[in-house]
Amino acid sequence: MLLAHKIALDPNVAQRIYFAQAAGTARFAYNWALAEWKRQYKAGEKPNDVGLRRQLNAIKRAQFPWMFDVTKCAVQEAIIDLGTAFRAFFEKRGRYPRFKRKNDQPSFCAANEVGTFRTDGKRIKLPVIGWVRMREEVRFSGPLKRVTVSRDGDRWFASIMVETDDVKPVVQPEPVVGVDLGVTTLATLSTGETIEGPKSHTAALKRLRRANKALACKRRFSANWRKQKSRLARIHARITNVRRDATHKLTTRLAKTYKTIGIEDLNVKGMASNRHLSRAVMDGGFFEFRRQLDYKTRFYGSRLGVANRWYPSSKTCSCCGVIKETLALSQRIFHCDDCGFEAPRDVNAALNLARLAASSAVTACGEPRSGAGRKPRVKRGSAKQEEKNVILEAA
Ligand SMILES: [Zn+2]
């Protein structure tokens, strides 16, 4: 499997300047190729990334000689990325590619075809600039496929893609768990356990608001404005890091403890009801959670069951399977009118996800295998005993 390992770099001043230069060149190449793509498409041609790379290579020396100051990979890979973005768009997985702006996260890539880069313990040798210190070693063994150097806040990172056969199967002591991702808490498990979000998060949000206000007072593009902007970027980076750390700890624990883990396809509740966190942060957190669980379950030999996005995990009674017509978001306790079952709302949802994952009605990619995910009541007779067992074990 392909795993990306993102490692903080410790570049010197010359290397920092080079990184910024290479990232700028990559951005230029990407935007040039996108503009050219649009032009060719309008002219009735069929643009593609291979053709555009060839085209740029032909005019590079005459028109953009400064491109030779940085690794040619930066230009090449930027156009390959554009091709990937267009493929995602055609396959309806992504939006139409947009021009990269100077304020976007700067980055450039290098592919490892003929030993373009390599690592040696806590150092990485990048094309042109040479050895750059890393904060840690690559943790996985296997050939290094590609490196992306990017800036986050004021730090540079190398995300190294490794093709690895490393797996560390562990024997998970517990059979199944359902995880309901929360709005105010990080997650609720079907065992009834609530995992609080990181505490420093709320403190950082306060600082973020203050820094945002301070930025608004500064004259745009002035020296103080720039300083404040980098301060703001650091707070953003910190919030992301704290949150990601908490997510990492939780996903590792889940993948090592439970044989089967049930989650939802989309965090619909979070999207509908969160006024305090920006939607982007919430969504980002959710996708990051799922991404981590996805590779960690494969890594540790457990199984991930994803309920499809129409599965009414909150409205279904985890005891008898009756689906409520309506359930207000403010209602924190789930009460079933049919069987009298009562549980905290999030625990009820988590129990449903656990049951669904245990019944194997869903595959890892979130598609129902036999329609059972959408019609939870069809197989009541035989499934009920199993459900009960699962719930008992999980509780
Ligand atoms: Zn019920």
PDB file of C-alpha atoms in Angstrom, residues 60-247:
ATOM      1  CA  LYS A  60      10.841  26.925 -21.575  1.00  0.00           C
ATOM      2  CA  ARG A  61      14.377  27.912 -22.519  1.00  0.00           C
ATOM      3  CA  ALA A  62      13.292  30.851 -24.653  1.00  0.00           C
ATOM      4  CA  GLN A  63      10.385  32.207 -22.644  1.00  0.00           C
ATOM      5  CA  PHE A  64      10.920  31.176 -19.034  1.00  0.00           C
ATOM      6  CA  PRO A  65      14.673  30.707 -18.561  1.00  0.00           C
ATOM      7  CA  TRP A  66      14.314  31.207 -14.780  1.00  0.00           C
ATOM      8  CA  MET A  67      12.603  27.835 -14.621  1.00  0.00           C
ATOM      9  CA  PHE A  68      16.050  26.286 -14.868  1.00  0.00           C
ATOM     10  CA  ASP A  69      16.982  27.739 -11.479  1.00  0.00           C
ATOM     11  CA  VAL A  70      14.971  25.027  -9.738  1.00  0.00           C
ATOM     12  CA  THR A  71      14.511  21.307 -10.231  1.00  0.00           C
ATOM     13  CA  LYS A  72      12.705  20.426 -13.437  1.00  0.00           C
ATOM     14  CA  CYS A  73      10.534  18.124 -11.313  1.00  0.00           C
ATOM     15  CA  ALA A  74       8.723  21.160  -9.870  1.00  0.00           C
ATOM     16  CA  VAL A  75       7.437  22.081 -13.332  1.00  0.00           C
ATOM     17  CA  GLN A  76       6.807  18.514 -14.496  1.00  0.00           C
ATOM     18  CA  GLU A  77       4.949  17.394 -11.421  1.00  0.00           C
ATOM     19  CA  ALA A  78       2.818  20.549 -11.291  1.00  0.00           C
ATOM     20  CA  ILE A  79       1.463  19.752 -14.763  1.00  0.00           C
ATOM     21  CA  ILE A  80       0.999  16.082 -13.840  1.00  0.00           C
ATOM     22  CA  ASP A  81      -1.003  17.299 -10.827  1.00  0.00           C
ATOM     23  CA  LEU A  82      -3.170  19.385 -13.136  1.00  0.00           C
ATOM     24  CA  GLY A  83      -3.821  16.262 -15.226  1.00  0.00           C
ATOM     25  CA  THR A  84      -4.790  14.394 -12.055  1.00  0.00           C
ATOM     26  CA  ALA A  85      -7.100  17.240 -11.038  1.00  0.00           C
ATOM     27  CA  PHE A  86      -8.815  17.160 -14.439  1.00  0.00           C
ATOM     28  CA  ARG A  87      -9.224  13.381 -14.275  1.00  0.00           C
ATOM     29  CA  ALA A  88     -10.844  13.774 -10.857  1.00  0.00           C
ATOM     30  CA  PHE A  89     -13.134  16.415 -12.318  1.00  0.00           C
ATOM     31  CA  PHE A  90     -14.134  14.241 -15.295  1.00  0.00           C
ATOM     32  CA  GLU A  91     -14.841  11.332 -12.987  1.00  0.00           C
ATOM     33  CA  LYS A  92     -16.933  13.639 -10.783  1.00  0.00           C
ATOM     34  CA  ARG A  93     -14.639  13.228  -7.796  1.00  0.00           C
ATOM     35  CA  GLY A  94     -13.470  16.809  -7.713  1.00  0.00           C
ATOM     36  CA  ARG A  95     -14.274  20.320  -8.823  1.00  0.00           C
ATOM     37  CA  TYR A  96     -12.982  22.075 -11.914  1.00  0.00           C
ATOM     38  CA  PRO A  97      -9.305  22.987 -11.332  1.00  0.00           C
ATOM     39  CA  ARG A  98      -8.730  26.562 -10.333  1.00  0.00           C
ATOM     40  CA  PHE A  99      -5.741  28.829 -10.642  1.00  0.00           C
ATOM     41  CA  LYS A 100      -3.380  28.695  -7.686  1.00  0.00           C
ATOM     42  CA  ARG A 101      -3.021  31.959  -5.831  1.00  0.00           C
ATOM     43  CA  LYS A 102       0.067  33.267  -4.176  1.00  0.00           C
ATOM     44  CA  ASN A 103      -1.557  32.971  -0.745  1.00  0.00           C
ATOM     45  CA  ASP A 104      -2.363  29.283  -1.156  1.00  0.00           C
ATOM     46  CA  GLN A 105      -0.183  26.774   0.625  1.00  0.00           C
ATOM     47  CA  PRO A 106       3.009  26.799  -1.451  1.00  0.00           C
ATOM     48  CA  SER A 107       4.357  23.418  -2.481  1.00  0.00           C
ATOM     49  CA  PHE A 108       6.273  21.519  -5.117  1.00  0.00           C
ATOM     50  CA  CYS A 109       6.802  17.846  -5.842  1.00  0.00           C
ATOM     51  CA  ALA A 110       9.508  15.548  -7.096  1.00  0.00           C
ATOM     52  CA  ALA A 111       8.911  12.036  -8.378  1.00  0.00           C
ATOM     53  CA  ASN A 112      11.487   9.375  -7.744  1.00  0.00           C
ATOM     54  CA  GLU A 113      12.068   7.821 -11.145  1.00  0.00           C
ATOM     55  CA  VAL A 114      15.817   7.676 -11.418  1.00  0.00           C
ATOM     56  CA  GLY A 115      16.849   8.433  -7.889  1.00  0.00           C
ATOM     57  CA  THR A 116      15.772  12.071  -7.926  1.00  0.00           C
ATOM     58  CA  PHE A 117      15.711  12.075  -4.152  1.00  0.00           C
ATOM     59  CA  ARG A 118      16.694   9.772  -1.354  1.00  0.00           C
ATOM     60  CA  THR A 119      16.902   9.734   2.398  1.00  0.00           C
ATOM     61  CA  ASP A 120      19.707   8.860   4.728  1.00  0.00           C
ATOM     62  CA  GLY A 121      18.510   8.624   8.297  1.00  0.00           C
ATOM     63  CA  LYS A 122      17.318  12.043   9.309  1.00  0.00           C
ATOM     64  CA  ARG A 123      18.326  13.726   6.071  1.00  0.00           C
ATOM     65  CA  ILE A 124      16.704  13.945   2.663  1.00  0.00           C
ATOM     66  CA  LYS A 125      18.597  14.709  -0.543  1.00  0.00           C
ATOM     67  CA  LEU A 126      16.430  16.818  -2.824  1.00  0.00           C
ATOM     68  CA  PRO A 127      17.301  17.710  -6.411  1.00  0.00           C
ATOM     69  CA  VAL A 128      19.457  20.867  -6.879  1.00  0.00           C
ATOM     70  CA  ILE A 129      19.467  21.981  -3.235  1.00  0.00           C
ATOM     71  CA  GLY A 130      20.983  18.800  -1.780  1.00  0.00           C
ATOM     72  CA  TRP A 131      20.795  17.490   1.755  1.00  0.00           C
ATOM     73  CA  VAL A 132      18.092  18.939   4.015  1.00  0.00           C
ATOM     74  CA  ARG A 133      17.721  17.968   7.647  1.00  0.00           C
ATOM     75  CA  MET A 134      14.532  16.171   8.715  1.00  0.00           C
ATOM     76  CA  ARG A 135      13.047  16.069  12.200  1.00  0.00           C
ATOM     77  CA  GLU A 136      12.643  12.280  12.093  1.00  0.00           C
ATOM     78  CA  GLU A 137      13.358   9.261   9.928  1.00  0.00           C
ATOM     79  CA  VAL A 138      10.938   7.701   7.465  1.00  0.00           C
ATOM     80  CA  ARG A 139       9.032   5.154   9.520  1.00  0.00           C
ATOM     81  CA  PHE A 140       8.042   2.749   6.747  1.00  0.00           C
ATOM     82  CA  SER A 141      10.300   0.551   4.669  1.00  0.00           C
ATOM     83  CA  GLY A 142       9.994   0.320   0.902  1.00  0.00           C
ATOM     84  CA  PRO A 143      10.746   2.345  -2.204  1.00  0.00           C
ATOM     85  CA  LEU A 144      10.146   6.098  -1.965  1.00  0.00           C
ATOM     86  CA  LYS A 145       7.849   7.127  -4.799  1.00  0.00           C
ATOM     87  CA  ARG A 146       7.312  10.854  -4.564  1.00  0.00           C
ATOM     88  CA  VAL A 147       8.023  13.774  -2.274  1.00  0.00           C
ATOM     89  CA  THR A 148       5.933  16.893  -1.802  1.00  0.00           C
ATOM     90  CA  VAL A 149       7.638  19.814  -0.118  1.00  0.00           C
ATOM     91  CA  SER A 150       5.118  22.262   1.308  1.00  0.00           C
ATOM     92  CA  ARG A 151       4.874  25.102   3.764  1.00  0.00           C
ATOM     93  CA  ASP A 152       2.387  25.211   6.601  1.00  0.00           C
ATOM     94  CA  GLY A 153       2.438  28.319   8.732  1.00  0.00           C
ATOM     95  CA  ASP A 154       6.126  29.171   8.746  1.00  0.00           C
ATOM     96  CA  ARG A 155       7.439  25.606   8.681  1.00  0.00           C
ATOM     97  CA  TRP A 156       8.382  23.426   5.735  1.00  0.00           C
ATOM     98  CA  PHE A 157       7.417  19.771   5.456  1.00  0.00           C
ATOM     99  CA  ALA A 158       8.309  16.879   3.213  1.00  0.00           C
ATOM    100  CA  SER A 159       5.495  14.445   2.587  1.00  0.00           C
ATOM    101  CA  ILE A 160       7.170  11.281   1.397  1.00  0.00           C
ATOM    102  CA  MET A 161       5.112   8.650  -0.399  1.00  0.00           C
ATOM    103  CA  VAL A 162       6.332   5.167   0.393  1.00  0.00           C
ATOM    104  CA  GLU A 163       5.220   1.966  -1.305  1.00  0.00           C
ATOM    105  CA  THR A 164       5.313  -0.378   1.625  1.00  0.00           C
ATOM    106  CA  ASP A 165       4.293  -3.919   2.467  1.00  0.00           C
ATOM    107  CA  ASP A 166       4.586  -3.117   6.160  1.00  0.00           C
ATOM    108  CA  VAL A 167       1.620  -4.359   8.111  1.00  0.00           C
ATOM    109  CA  LYS A 168       1.508  -4.916  11.827  1.00  0.00           C
ATOM    110  CA  PRO A 169      -1.454  -7.178  12.458  1.00  0.00           C
ATOM    111  CA  VAL A 170      -2.450  -7.094  16.100  1.00  0.00           C
ATOM    112  CA  VAL A 171      -5.068  -9.220  17.819  1.00  0.00           C
ATOM    113  CA  GLN A 172      -7.862  -6.834  18.666  1.00  0.00           C
ATOM    114  CA  PRO A 173      -9.413  -7.808  22.006  1.00  0.00           C
ATOM    115  CA  GLU A 174     -12.899  -6.423  21.259  1.00  0.00           C
ATOM    116  CA  PRO A 175     -15.204  -7.470  18.398  1.00  0.00           C
ATOM    117  CA  VAL A 176     -16.972  -4.321  17.268  1.00  0.00           C
ATOM    118  CA  VAL A 177     -17.485  -0.624  17.944  1.00  0.00           C
ATOM    119  CA  GLY A 178     -19.556   2.131  16.398  1.00  0.00           C
ATOM    120  CA  VAL A 179     -18.174   5.662  16.324  1.00  0.00           C
ATOM    121  CA  ASP A 180     -20.360   8.728  16.131  1.00  0.00           C
ATOM    122  CA  LEU A 181     -18.326  11.828  15.421  1.00  0.00           C
ATOM    123  CA  GLY A 182     -19.462  14.720  17.477  1.00  0.00           C
ATOM    124  CA  VAL A 183     -19.891  18.432  17.221  1.00  0.00           C
ATOM    125  CA  THR A 184     -18.920  19.474  20.721  1.00  0.00           C
ATOM    126  CA  THR A 185     -16.992  16.299  21.587  1.00  0.00           C
ATOM    127  CA  LEU A 186     -14.563  14.513  19.330  1.00  0.00           C
ATOM    128  CA  ALA A 187     -16.477  11.234  19.220  1.00  0.00           C
ATOM    129  CA  THR A 188     -18.903   8.967  21.048  1.00  0.00           C
ATOM    130  CA  LEU A 189     -18.373   5.208  21.045  1.00  0.00           C
ATOM    131  CA  SER A 190     -21.106   2.586  21.165  1.00  0.00           C
ATOM    132  CA  THR A 191     -19.631   1.478  24.481  1.00  0.00           C
ATOM    133  CA  GLY A 192     -20.994   4.715  25.893  1.00  0.00           C
ATOM    134  CA  GLU A 193     -17.563   6.292  26.135  1.00  0.00           C
ATOM    135  CA  THR A 194     -17.282   9.932  25.152  1.00  0.00           C
ATOM    136  CA  ILE A 195     -13.992  11.217  23.850  1.00  0.00           C
ATOM    137  CA  GLU A 196     -13.584  14.895  24.559  1.00  0.00           C
ATOM    138  CA  GLY A 197     -11.886  17.053  22.000  1.00  0.00           C
ATOM    139  CA  PRO A 198      -8.492  18.496  22.883  1.00  0.00           C
ATOM    140  CA  LYS A 199      -8.826  21.206  25.503  1.00  0.00           C
ATOM    141  CA  SER A 200      -6.246  23.571  24.086  1.00  0.00           C
ATOM    142  CA  HIS A 201      -8.436  23.774  21.039  1.00  0.00           C
ATOM    143  CA  THR A 202     -10.962  26.180  22.525  1.00  0.00           C
ATOM    144  CA  ALA A 203      -8.181  28.330  23.936  1.00  0.00           C
ATOM    145  CA  ALA A 204      -6.581  28.512  20.513  1.00  0.00           C
ATOM    146  CA  LEU A 205      -9.888  29.463  18.947  1.00  0.00           C
ATOM    147  CA  LYS A 206     -10.069  32.452  21.260  1.00  0.00           C
ATOM    148  CA  ARG A 207      -6.573  33.482  20.243  1.00  0.00           C
ATOM    149  CA  LEU A 208      -7.553  32.966  16.620  1.00  0.00           C
ATOM    150  CA  ARG A 209     -10.456  35.369  16.920  1.00  0.00           C
ATOM    151  CA  ARG A 210      -8.229  37.969  18.534  1.00  0.00           C
ATOM    152  CA  ALA A 211      -5.541  37.575  15.885  1.00  0.00           C
ATOM    153  CA  ASN A 212      -8.153  37.896  13.164  1.00  0.00           C
ATOM    154  CA  LYS A 213      -9.418  41.143  14.651  1.00  0.00           C
ATOM    155  CA  ALA A 214      -5.865  42.467  14.941  1.00  0.00           C
ATOM    156  CA  LEU A 215      -5.280  41.664  11.283  1.00  0.00           C
ATOM    157  CA  ALA A 216      -8.362  43.607  10.267  1.00  0.00           C
ATOM    158  CA  CYS A 217      -6.951  46.735  11.963  1.00  0.00           C
ATOM    159  CA  LYS A 218      -3.699  46.676   9.996  1.00  0.00           C
ATOM    160  CA  ARG A 219      -3.263  48.332   6.632  1.00  0.00           C
ATOM    161  CA  ARG A 220      -3.288  45.647   3.965  1.00  0.00           C
ATOM    162  CA  PHE A 221       0.104  44.560   2.621  1.00  0.00           C
ATOM    163  CA  SER A 222       1.984  46.691   5.152  1.00  0.00           C
ATOM    164  CA  ALA A 223       4.883  45.181   7.121  1.00  0.00           C
ATOM    165  CA  ASN A 224       2.762  44.879  10.259  1.00  0.00           C
ATOM    166  CA  TRP A 225      -0.047  43.303   8.303  1.00  0.00           C
ATOM    167  CA  ARG A 226       2.349  40.681   6.971  1.00  0.00           C
ATOM    168  CA  LYS A 227       3.698  39.998  10.450  1.00  0.00           C
ATOM    169  CA  GLN A 228       0.204  39.602  11.838  1.00  0.00           C
ATOM    170  CA  LYS A 229      -0.682  37.354   8.937  1.00  0.00           C
ATOM    171  CA  SER A 230       2.136  34.951   9.703  1.00  0.00           C
ATOM    172  CA  ARG A 231       1.119  35.009  13.386  1.00  0.00           C
ATOM    173  CA  LEU A 232      -2.371  34.031  12.303  1.00  0.00           C
ATOM    174  CA  ALA A 233      -1.014  31.261  10.105  1.00  0.00           C
ATOM    175  CA  ARG A 234       0.916  29.864  13.059  1.00  0.00           C
ATOM    176  CA  ILE A 235      -2.242  29.734  15.201  1.00  0.00           C
ATOM    177  CA  HIS A 236      -4.092  28.005  12.379  1.00  0.00           C
ATOM    178  CA  ALA A 237      -1.297  25.468  12.036  1.00  0.00           C
ATOM    179  CA  ARG A 238      -1.335  24.855  15.776  1.00  0.00           C
ATOM    180  CA  ILE A 239      -5.092  24.259  15.861  1.00  0.00           C
ATOM    181  CA  THR A 240      -4.784  21.789  12.999  1.00  0.00           C
ATOM    182  CA  ASN A 241      -1.906  20.006  14.730  1.00  0.00           C
ATOM    183  CA  VAL A 242      -3.652  19.698  18.094  1.00  0.00           C
ATOM    184  CA  ARG A 243      -6.765  18.371  16.454  1.00  0.00           C
ATOM    185  CA  ARG A 244      -4.876  15.991  14.196  1.00  0.00           C
ATOM    186  CA  ASP A 245      -2.904  14.655  17.144  1.00  0.00           C
ATOM    187  CA  ALA A 246      -6.106  13.870  19.052  1.00  0.00           C
ATOM    188  CA  THR A 247      -7.543  12.189  15.949  1.00  0.00           C
TER     189      THR A 247
END
